[in-house]
mmCIF file of C-alpha atoms and ligand atoms in Angstrom:
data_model
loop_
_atom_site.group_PDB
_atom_site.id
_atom_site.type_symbol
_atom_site.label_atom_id
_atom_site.label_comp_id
_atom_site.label_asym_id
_atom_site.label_seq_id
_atom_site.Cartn_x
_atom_site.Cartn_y
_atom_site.Cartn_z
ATOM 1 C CA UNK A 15 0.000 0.000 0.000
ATOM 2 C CA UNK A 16 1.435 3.127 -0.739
ATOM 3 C CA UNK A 17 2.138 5.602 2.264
ATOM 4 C CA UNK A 18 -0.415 8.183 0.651
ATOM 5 C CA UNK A 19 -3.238 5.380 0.832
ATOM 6 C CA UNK A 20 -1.896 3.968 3.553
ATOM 7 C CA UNK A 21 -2.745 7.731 5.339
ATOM 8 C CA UNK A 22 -5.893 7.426 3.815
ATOM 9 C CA UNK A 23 -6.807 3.902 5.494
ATOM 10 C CA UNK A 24 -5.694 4.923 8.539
ATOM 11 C CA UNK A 25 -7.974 7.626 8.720
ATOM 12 C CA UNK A 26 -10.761 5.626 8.209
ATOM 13 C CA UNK A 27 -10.550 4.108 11.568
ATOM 14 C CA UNK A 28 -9.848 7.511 13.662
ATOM 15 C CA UNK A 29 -12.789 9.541 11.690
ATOM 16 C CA UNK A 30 -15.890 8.412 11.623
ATOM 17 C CA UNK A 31 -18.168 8.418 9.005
ATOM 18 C CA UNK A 32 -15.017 7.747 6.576
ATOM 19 C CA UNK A 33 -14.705 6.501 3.889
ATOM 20 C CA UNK A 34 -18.287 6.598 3.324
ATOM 21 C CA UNK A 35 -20.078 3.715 1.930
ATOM 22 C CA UNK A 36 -21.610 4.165 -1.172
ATOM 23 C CA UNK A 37 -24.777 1.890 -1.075
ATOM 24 C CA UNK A 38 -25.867 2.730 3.036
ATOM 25 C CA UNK A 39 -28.403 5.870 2.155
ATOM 26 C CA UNK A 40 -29.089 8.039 4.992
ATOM 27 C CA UNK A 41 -31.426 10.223 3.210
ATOM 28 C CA UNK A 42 -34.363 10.594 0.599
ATOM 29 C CA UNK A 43 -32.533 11.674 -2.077
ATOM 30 C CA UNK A 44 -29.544 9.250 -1.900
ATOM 31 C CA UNK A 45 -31.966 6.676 -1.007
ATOM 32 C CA UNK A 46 -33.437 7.109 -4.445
ATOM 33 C CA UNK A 47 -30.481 7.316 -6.297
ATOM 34 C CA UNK A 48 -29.477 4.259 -4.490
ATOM 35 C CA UNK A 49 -33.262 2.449 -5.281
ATOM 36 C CA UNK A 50 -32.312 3.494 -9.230
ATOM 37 C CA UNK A 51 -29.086 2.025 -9.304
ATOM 38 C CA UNK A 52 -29.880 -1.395 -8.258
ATOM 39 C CA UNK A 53 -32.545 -1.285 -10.646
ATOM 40 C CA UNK A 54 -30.075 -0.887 -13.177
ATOM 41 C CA UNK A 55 -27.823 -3.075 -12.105
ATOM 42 C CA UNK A 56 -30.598 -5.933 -11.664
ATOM 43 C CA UNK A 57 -32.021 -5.024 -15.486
ATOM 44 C CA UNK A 58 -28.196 -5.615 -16.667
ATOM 45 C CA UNK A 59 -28.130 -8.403 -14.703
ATOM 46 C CA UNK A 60 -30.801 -9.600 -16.474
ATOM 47 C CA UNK A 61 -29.904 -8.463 -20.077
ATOM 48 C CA UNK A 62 -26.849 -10.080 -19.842
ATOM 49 C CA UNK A 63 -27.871 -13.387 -18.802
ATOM 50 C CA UNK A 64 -30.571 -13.519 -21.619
ATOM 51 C CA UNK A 65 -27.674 -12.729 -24.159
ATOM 52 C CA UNK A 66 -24.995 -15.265 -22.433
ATOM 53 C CA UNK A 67 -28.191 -17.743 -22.739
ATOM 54 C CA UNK A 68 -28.358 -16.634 -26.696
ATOM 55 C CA UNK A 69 -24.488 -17.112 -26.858
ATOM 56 C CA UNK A 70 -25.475 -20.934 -25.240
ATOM 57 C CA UNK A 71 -27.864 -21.663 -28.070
ATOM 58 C CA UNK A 72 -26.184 -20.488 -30.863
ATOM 59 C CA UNK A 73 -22.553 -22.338 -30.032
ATOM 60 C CA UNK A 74 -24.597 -25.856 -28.170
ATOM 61 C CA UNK A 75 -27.487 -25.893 -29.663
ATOM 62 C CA UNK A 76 -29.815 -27.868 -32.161
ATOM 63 C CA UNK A 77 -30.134 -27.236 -35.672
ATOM 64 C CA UNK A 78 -33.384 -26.201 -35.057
ATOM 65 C CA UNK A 79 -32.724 -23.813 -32.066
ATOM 66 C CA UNK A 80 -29.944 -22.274 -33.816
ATOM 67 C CA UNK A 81 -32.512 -21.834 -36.844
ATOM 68 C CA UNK A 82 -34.617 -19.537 -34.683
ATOM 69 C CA UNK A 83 -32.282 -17.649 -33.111
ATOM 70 C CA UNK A 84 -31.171 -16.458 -36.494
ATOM 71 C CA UNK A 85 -34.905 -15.559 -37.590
ATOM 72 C CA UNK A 86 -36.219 -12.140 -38.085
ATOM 73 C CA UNK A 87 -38.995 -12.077 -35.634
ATOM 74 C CA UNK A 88 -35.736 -12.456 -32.688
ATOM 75 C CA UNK A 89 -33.842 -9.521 -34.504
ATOM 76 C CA UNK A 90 -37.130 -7.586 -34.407
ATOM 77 C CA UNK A 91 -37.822 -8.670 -30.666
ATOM 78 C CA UNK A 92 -35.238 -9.002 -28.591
ATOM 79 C CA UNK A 93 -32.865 -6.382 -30.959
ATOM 80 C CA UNK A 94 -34.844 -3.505 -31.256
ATOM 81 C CA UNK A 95 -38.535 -4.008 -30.028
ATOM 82 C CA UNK A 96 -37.115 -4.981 -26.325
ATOM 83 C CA UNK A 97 -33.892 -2.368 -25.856
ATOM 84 C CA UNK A 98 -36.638 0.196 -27.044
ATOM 85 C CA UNK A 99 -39.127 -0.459 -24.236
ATOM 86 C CA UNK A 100 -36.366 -1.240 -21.573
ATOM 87 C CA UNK A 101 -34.912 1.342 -22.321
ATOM 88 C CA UNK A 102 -37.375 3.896 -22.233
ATOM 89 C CA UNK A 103 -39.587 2.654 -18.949
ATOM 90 C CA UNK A 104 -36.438 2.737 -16.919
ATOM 91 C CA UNK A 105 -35.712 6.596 -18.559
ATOM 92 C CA UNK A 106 -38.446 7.563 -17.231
ATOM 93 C CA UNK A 107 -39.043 5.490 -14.388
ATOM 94 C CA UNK A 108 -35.755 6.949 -13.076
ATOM 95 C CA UNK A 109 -36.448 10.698 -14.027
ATOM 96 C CA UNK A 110 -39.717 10.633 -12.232
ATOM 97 C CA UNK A 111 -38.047 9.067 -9.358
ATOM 98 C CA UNK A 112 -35.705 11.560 -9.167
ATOM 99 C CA UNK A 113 -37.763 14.305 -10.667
ATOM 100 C CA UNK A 114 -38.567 16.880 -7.321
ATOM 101 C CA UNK A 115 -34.538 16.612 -6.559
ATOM 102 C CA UNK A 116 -34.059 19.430 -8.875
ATOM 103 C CA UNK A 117 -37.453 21.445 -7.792
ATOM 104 C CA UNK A 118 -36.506 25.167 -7.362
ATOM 105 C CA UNK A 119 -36.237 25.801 -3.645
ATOM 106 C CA UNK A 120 -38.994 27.279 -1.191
ATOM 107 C CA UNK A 121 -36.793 29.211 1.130
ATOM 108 C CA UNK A 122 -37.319 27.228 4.014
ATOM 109 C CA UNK A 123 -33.858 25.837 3.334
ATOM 110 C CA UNK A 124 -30.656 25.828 5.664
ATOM 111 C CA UNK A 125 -28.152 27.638 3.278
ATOM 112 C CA UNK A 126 -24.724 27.095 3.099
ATOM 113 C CA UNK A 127 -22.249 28.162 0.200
ATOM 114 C CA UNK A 128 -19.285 25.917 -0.435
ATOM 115 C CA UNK A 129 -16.784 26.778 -3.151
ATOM 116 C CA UNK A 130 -14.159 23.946 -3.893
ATOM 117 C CA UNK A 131 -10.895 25.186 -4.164
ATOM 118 C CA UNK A 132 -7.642 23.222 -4.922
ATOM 119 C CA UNK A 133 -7.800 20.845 -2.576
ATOM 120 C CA UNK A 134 -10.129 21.971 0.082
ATOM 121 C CA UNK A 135 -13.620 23.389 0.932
ATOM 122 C CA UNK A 136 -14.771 26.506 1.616
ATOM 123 C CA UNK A 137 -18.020 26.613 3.573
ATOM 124 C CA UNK A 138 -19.536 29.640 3.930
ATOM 125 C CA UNK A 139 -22.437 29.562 6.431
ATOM 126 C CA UNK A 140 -25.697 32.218 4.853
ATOM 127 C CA UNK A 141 -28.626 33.644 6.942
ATOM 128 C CA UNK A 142 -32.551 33.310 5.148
ATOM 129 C CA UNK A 143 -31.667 36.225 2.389
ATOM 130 C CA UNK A 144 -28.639 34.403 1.181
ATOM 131 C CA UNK A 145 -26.197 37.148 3.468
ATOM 132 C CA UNK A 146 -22.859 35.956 4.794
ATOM 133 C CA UNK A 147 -22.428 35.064 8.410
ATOM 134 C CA UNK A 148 -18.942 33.320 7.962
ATOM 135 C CA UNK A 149 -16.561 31.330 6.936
ATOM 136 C CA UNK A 150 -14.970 27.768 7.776
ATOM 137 C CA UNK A 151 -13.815 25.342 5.716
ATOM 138 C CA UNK A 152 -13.550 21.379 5.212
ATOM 139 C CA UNK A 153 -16.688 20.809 7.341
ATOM 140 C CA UNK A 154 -20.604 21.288 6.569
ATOM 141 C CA UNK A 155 -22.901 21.017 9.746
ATOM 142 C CA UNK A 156 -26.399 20.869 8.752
ATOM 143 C CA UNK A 157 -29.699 20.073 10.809
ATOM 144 C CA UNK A 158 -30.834 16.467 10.856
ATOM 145 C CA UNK A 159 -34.497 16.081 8.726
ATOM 146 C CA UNK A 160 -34.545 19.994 7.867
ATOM 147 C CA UNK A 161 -34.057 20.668 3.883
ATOM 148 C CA UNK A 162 -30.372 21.798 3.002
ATOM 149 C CA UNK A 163 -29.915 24.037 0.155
ATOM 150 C CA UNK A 164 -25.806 24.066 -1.033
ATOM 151 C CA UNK A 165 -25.237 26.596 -3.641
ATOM 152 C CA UNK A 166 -21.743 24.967 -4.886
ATOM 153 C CA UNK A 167 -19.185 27.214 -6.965
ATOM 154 C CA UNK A 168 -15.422 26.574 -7.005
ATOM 155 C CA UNK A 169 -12.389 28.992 -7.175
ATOM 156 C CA UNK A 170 -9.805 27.723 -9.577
ATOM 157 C CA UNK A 171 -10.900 24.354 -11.620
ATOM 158 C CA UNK A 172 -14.250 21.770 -11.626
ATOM 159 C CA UNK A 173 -14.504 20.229 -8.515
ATOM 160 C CA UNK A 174 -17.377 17.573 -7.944
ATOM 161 C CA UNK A 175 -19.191 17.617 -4.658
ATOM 162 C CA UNK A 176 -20.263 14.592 -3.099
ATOM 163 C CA UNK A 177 -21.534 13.027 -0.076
ATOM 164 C CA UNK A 178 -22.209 9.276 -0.446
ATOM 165 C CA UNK A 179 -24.807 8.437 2.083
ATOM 166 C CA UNK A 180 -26.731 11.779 1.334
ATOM 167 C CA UNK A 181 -26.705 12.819 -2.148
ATOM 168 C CA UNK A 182 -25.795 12.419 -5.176
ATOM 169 C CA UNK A 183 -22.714 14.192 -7.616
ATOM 170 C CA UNK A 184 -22.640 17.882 -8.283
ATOM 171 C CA UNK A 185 -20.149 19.640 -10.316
ATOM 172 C CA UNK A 186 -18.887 22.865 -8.953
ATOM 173 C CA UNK A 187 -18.315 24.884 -11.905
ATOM 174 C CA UNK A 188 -15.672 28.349 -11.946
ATOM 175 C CA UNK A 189 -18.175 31.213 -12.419
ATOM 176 C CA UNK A 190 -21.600 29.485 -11.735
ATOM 177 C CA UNK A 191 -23.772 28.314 -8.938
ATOM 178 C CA UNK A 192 -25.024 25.021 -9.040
ATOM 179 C CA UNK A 193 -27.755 24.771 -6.236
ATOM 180 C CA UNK A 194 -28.150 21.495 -4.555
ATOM 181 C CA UNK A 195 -30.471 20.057 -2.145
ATOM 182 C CA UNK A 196 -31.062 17.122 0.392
ATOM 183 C CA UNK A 197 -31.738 16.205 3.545
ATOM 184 C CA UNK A 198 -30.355 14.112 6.090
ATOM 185 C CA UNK A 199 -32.516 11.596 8.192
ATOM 186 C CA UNK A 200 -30.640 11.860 11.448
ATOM 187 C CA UNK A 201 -27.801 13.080 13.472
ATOM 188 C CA UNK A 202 -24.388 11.892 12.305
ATOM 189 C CA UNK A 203 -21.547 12.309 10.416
ATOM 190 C CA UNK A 204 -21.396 11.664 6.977
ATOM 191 C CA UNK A 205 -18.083 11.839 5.102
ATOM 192 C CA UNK A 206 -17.531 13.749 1.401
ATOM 193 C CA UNK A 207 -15.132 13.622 -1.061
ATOM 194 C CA UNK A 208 -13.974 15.544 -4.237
ATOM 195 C CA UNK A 209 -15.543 13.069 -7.152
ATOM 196 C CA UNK A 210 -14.181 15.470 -10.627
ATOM 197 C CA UNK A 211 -10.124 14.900 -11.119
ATOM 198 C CA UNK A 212 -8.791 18.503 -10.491
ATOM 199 C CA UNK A 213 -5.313 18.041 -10.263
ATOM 200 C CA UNK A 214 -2.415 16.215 -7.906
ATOM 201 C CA UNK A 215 -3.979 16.027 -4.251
ATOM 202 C CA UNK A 216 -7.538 15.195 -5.683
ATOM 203 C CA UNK A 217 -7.941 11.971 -3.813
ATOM 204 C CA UNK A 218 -6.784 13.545 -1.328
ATOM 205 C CA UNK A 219 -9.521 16.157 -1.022
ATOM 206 C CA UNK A 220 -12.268 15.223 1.331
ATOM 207 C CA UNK A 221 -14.732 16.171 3.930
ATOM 208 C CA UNK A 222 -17.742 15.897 6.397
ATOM 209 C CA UNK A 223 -20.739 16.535 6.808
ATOM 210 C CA UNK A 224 -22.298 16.624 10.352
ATOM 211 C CA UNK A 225 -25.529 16.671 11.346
ATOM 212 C CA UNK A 226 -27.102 17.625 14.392
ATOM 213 C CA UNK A 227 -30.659 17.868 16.173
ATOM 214 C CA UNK A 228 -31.936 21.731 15.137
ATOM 215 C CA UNK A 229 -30.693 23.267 18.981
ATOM 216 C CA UNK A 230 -27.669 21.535 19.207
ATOM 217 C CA UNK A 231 -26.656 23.155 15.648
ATOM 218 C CA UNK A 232 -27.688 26.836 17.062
ATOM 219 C CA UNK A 233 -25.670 25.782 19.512
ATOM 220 C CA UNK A 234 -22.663 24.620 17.128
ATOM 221 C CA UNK A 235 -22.952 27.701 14.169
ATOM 222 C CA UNK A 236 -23.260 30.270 17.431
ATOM 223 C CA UNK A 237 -20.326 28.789 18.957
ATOM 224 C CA UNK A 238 -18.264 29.338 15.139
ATOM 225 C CA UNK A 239 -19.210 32.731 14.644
ATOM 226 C CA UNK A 240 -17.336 33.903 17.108
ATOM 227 C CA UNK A 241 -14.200 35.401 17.246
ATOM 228 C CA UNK A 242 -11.198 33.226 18.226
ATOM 229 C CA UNK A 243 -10.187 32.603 21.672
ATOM 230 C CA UNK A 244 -6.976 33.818 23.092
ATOM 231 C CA UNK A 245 -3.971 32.316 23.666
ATOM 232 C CA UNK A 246 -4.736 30.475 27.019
ATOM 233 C CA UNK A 247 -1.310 29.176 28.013
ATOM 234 C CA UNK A 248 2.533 31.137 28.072
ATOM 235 C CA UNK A 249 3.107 27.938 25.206
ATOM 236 C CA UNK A 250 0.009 29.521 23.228
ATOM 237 C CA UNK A 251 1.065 32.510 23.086
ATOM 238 C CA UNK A 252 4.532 31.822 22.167
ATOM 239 C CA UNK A 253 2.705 30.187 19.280
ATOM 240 C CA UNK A 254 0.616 32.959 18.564
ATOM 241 C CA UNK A 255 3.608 35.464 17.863
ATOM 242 C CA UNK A 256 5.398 32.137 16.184
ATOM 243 C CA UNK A 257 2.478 32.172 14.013
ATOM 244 C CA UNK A 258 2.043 36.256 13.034
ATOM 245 C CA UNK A 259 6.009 36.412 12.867
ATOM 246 C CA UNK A 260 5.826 33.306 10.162
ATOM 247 C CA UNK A 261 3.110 34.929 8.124
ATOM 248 C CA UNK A 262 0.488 32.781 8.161
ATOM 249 C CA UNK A 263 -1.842 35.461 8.675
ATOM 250 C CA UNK A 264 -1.328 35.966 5.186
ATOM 251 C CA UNK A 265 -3.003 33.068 3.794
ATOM 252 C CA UNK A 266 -4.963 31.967 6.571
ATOM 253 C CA UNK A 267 -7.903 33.917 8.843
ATOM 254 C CA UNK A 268 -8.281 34.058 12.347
ATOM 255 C CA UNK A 269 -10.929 36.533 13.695
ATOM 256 C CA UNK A 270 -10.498 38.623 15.795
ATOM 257 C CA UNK A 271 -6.748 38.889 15.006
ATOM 258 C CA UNK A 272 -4.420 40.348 12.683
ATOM 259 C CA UNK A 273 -4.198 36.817 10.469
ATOM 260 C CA UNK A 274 -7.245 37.907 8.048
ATOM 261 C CA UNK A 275 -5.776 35.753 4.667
ATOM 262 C CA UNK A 276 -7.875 33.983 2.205
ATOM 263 C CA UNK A 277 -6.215 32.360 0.154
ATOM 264 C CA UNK A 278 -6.237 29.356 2.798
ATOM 265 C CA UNK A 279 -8.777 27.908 4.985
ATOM 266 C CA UNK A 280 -10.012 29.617 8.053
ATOM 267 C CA UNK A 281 -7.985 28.853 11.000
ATOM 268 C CA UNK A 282 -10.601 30.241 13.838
ATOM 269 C CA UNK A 283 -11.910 27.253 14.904
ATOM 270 C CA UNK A 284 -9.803 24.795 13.220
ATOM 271 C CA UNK A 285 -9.165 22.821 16.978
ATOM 272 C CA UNK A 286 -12.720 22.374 16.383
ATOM 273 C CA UNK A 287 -12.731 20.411 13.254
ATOM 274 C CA UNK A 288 -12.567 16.702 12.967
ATOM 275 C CA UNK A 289 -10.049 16.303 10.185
ATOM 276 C CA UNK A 290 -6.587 18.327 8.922
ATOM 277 C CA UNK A 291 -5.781 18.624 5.700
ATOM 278 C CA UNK A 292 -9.197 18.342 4.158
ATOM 279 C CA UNK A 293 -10.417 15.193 5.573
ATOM 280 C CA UNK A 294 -7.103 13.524 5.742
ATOM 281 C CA UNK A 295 -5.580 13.255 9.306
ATOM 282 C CA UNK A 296 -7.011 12.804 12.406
ATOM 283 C CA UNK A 297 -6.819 16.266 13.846
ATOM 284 C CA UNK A 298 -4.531 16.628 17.300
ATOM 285 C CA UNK A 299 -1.462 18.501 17.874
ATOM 286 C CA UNK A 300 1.066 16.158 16.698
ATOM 287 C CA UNK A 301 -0.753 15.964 13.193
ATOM 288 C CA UNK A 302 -0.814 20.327 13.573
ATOM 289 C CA UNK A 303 2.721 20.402 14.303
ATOM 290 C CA UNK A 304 3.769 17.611 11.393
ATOM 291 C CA UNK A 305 1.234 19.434 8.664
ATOM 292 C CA UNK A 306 2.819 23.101 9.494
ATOM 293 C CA UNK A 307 6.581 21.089 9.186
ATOM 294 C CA UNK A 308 5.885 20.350 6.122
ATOM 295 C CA UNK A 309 2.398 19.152 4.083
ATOM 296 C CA UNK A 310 3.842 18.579 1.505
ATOM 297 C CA UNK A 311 4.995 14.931 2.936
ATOM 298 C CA UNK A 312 1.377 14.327 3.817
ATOM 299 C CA UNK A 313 -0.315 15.802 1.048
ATOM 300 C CA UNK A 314 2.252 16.099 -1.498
ATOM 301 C CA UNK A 315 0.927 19.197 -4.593
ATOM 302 C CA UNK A 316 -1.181 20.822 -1.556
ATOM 303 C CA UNK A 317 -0.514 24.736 -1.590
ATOM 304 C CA UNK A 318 1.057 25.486 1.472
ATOM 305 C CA UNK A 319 5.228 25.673 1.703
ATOM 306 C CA UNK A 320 6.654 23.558 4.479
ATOM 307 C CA UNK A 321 7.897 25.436 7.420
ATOM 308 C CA UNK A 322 11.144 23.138 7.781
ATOM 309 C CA UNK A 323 12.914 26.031 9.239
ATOM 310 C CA UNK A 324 10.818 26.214 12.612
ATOM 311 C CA UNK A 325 12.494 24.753 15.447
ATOM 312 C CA UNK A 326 10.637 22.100 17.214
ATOM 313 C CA UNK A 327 10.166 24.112 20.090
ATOM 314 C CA UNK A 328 8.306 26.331 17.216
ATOM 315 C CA UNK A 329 6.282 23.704 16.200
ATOM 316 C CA UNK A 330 5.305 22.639 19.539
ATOM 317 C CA UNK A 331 4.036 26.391 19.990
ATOM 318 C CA UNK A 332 2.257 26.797 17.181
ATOM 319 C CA UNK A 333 0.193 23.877 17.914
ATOM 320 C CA UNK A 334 -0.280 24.468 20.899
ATOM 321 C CA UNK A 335 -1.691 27.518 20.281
ATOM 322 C CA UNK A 336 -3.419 26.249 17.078
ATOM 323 C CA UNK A 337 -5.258 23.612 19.223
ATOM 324 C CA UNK A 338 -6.429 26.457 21.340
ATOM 325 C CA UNK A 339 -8.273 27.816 18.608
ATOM 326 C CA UNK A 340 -11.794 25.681 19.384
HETATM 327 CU CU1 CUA B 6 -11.363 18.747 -6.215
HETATM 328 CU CU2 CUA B 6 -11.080 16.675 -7.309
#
């Protein structure tokens, strides 16, 4: 296994909710994507034994079996006749299925805007007229059974945006918004991942979703908006001035401070988060202090330069004062 998908893996048992299964719906609209494509997998199943069975008979069989199998009537049937009406039902069996996932929404949506960038997520959280409250990045919560509506754009190149157990693929596009709805049944955490090739670190360019009961996610977007705690501890601090002196603050934001970058993700609550990197590590401060060493061992193409000059005494600072930030 190679140390990259060996990372991978071993996220998988430290997360949870990663990687997601693809078939285990946890929502109405995966569940009918999910419904459809067993459908179409059982009609293939189907249409493939019927021709392996017409392979049979023409190779093994009698004169006379062979005889019909070569008729007209069969070429009429079972080669145009049949595909035609297959076909067709299970068009638009599966477009009425799916038909009210692409309904215009009624407002009563929870509405977040995530723009994919190269190769992480920008979530920006949006009050009822579409206004910005803030940003965060590489994690969506949402409220269990309430409609979501994601209007998905991306910075650079296409990015796809997809959550397994909740919905299905949606392209985020440079210059457009491509709105997208679900909802989840129940609390949990349900993990995402980049599904459009968009350069190097694209496999390596996930996510989560959490959902929580309606208070408890007041409780978790109130709790976000704020401004970032202080440096608690003399270590902290040290890391704090580590941090400005460094010029991370260029790239990355942390309210309330000086540090007010974009070109990164949001660092105010990143202690908070479940995952580094974009749903990669297992977020604690010996994976802060090895991702600000140097990323580009972890998550080699990624955008930010290592920081191989920082002492380890540095290091420890910085995360310690980048675990503060909850
Ligand atoms: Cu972003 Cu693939």
């Amino acid at each position: 296994m190679s140390p990259l998908t060996y990372i991978r893996f071993d996220l998988s048992k430290g997360l949870s909710g990663w990687p997601p299964p693809v078939l285990d719906p946890a929502g109405p609209y995966s569940r009918e994507i999910t419904t459809l494509a067993w459908a179409l997998f059982a009609m293939g199943v189907v249409v493939t034994m019927l021709v392996a069975l017409a392979v049979a008979v023409a190779l093994f069989g009698d004169a006379r079996a062979k005889k019909r199998l070569g008729g007209e009537k069969l070429i009429w049937v079972g080669g145009v006749i049949a595909p035609v009406v297959v076909l067709s039902s299970l068009l638009v069996w599966g477009l009425s299925l799916t038909a009210h996932q692409t309904r215009p929404p009624t407002g009563d949506e929870q509405r977040i805007r995530i723009s994919g960038e190269m190769w992480w997520w920008r979530v920006t959280y949006l009050d009822d007229q579409g206004r910005e409250l803030f940003h965060d990045a590489n994690e969506i919560h949402i409220a269990a059974g309430r409609p979501i509506l994601l209007e998905l754009t991306s910075a650079d190149v296409i990015h796809s945006f997809w959550v397994p157990r909740l919905v299905g693929k949606l392209d985020m596009v440079p210059g457009r918004v491509n709105q997208l709805s679900f909802t989840a049944d129940a609390p949990g955490t349900y993990g995402g991942q980049c599904a459009e090739y968009c350069g190097g670190p694209h496999a390596l360019m996930g996510f989560m979703v959490v959902a929580h009961e309606p208070d408890k996610l007041q409780e978790v977007l109130a709790a976000k908006a704020e401004a970032a705690r202080p440096p608690a501890t003399p270590e902290a601090m040290r890391g704090e001035a580590v941090f400005a002196d460094n010029g991370c603050g260029a790239c990355h934001a942390v309210r309330g401070t000086s540090a007010n970058g974009l070109a990164g993700p949001d660092l105010t609550h990143v202690a908070a988060r479940m995952s580094l990197g974009a749903g990669i590590l297992p977020n604690n401060r010996g994976t802060l202090a090895g991702w600000v060493a140097n990323s580009q061992d972890i998550k080699p193409g990624n955008r930010m330069p290592p920081y191989q000059q920082l002492s380890g005494a540095d290091l420890l600072a910085i995360s310690a004062y980048l675990e503060g930030l909850k």
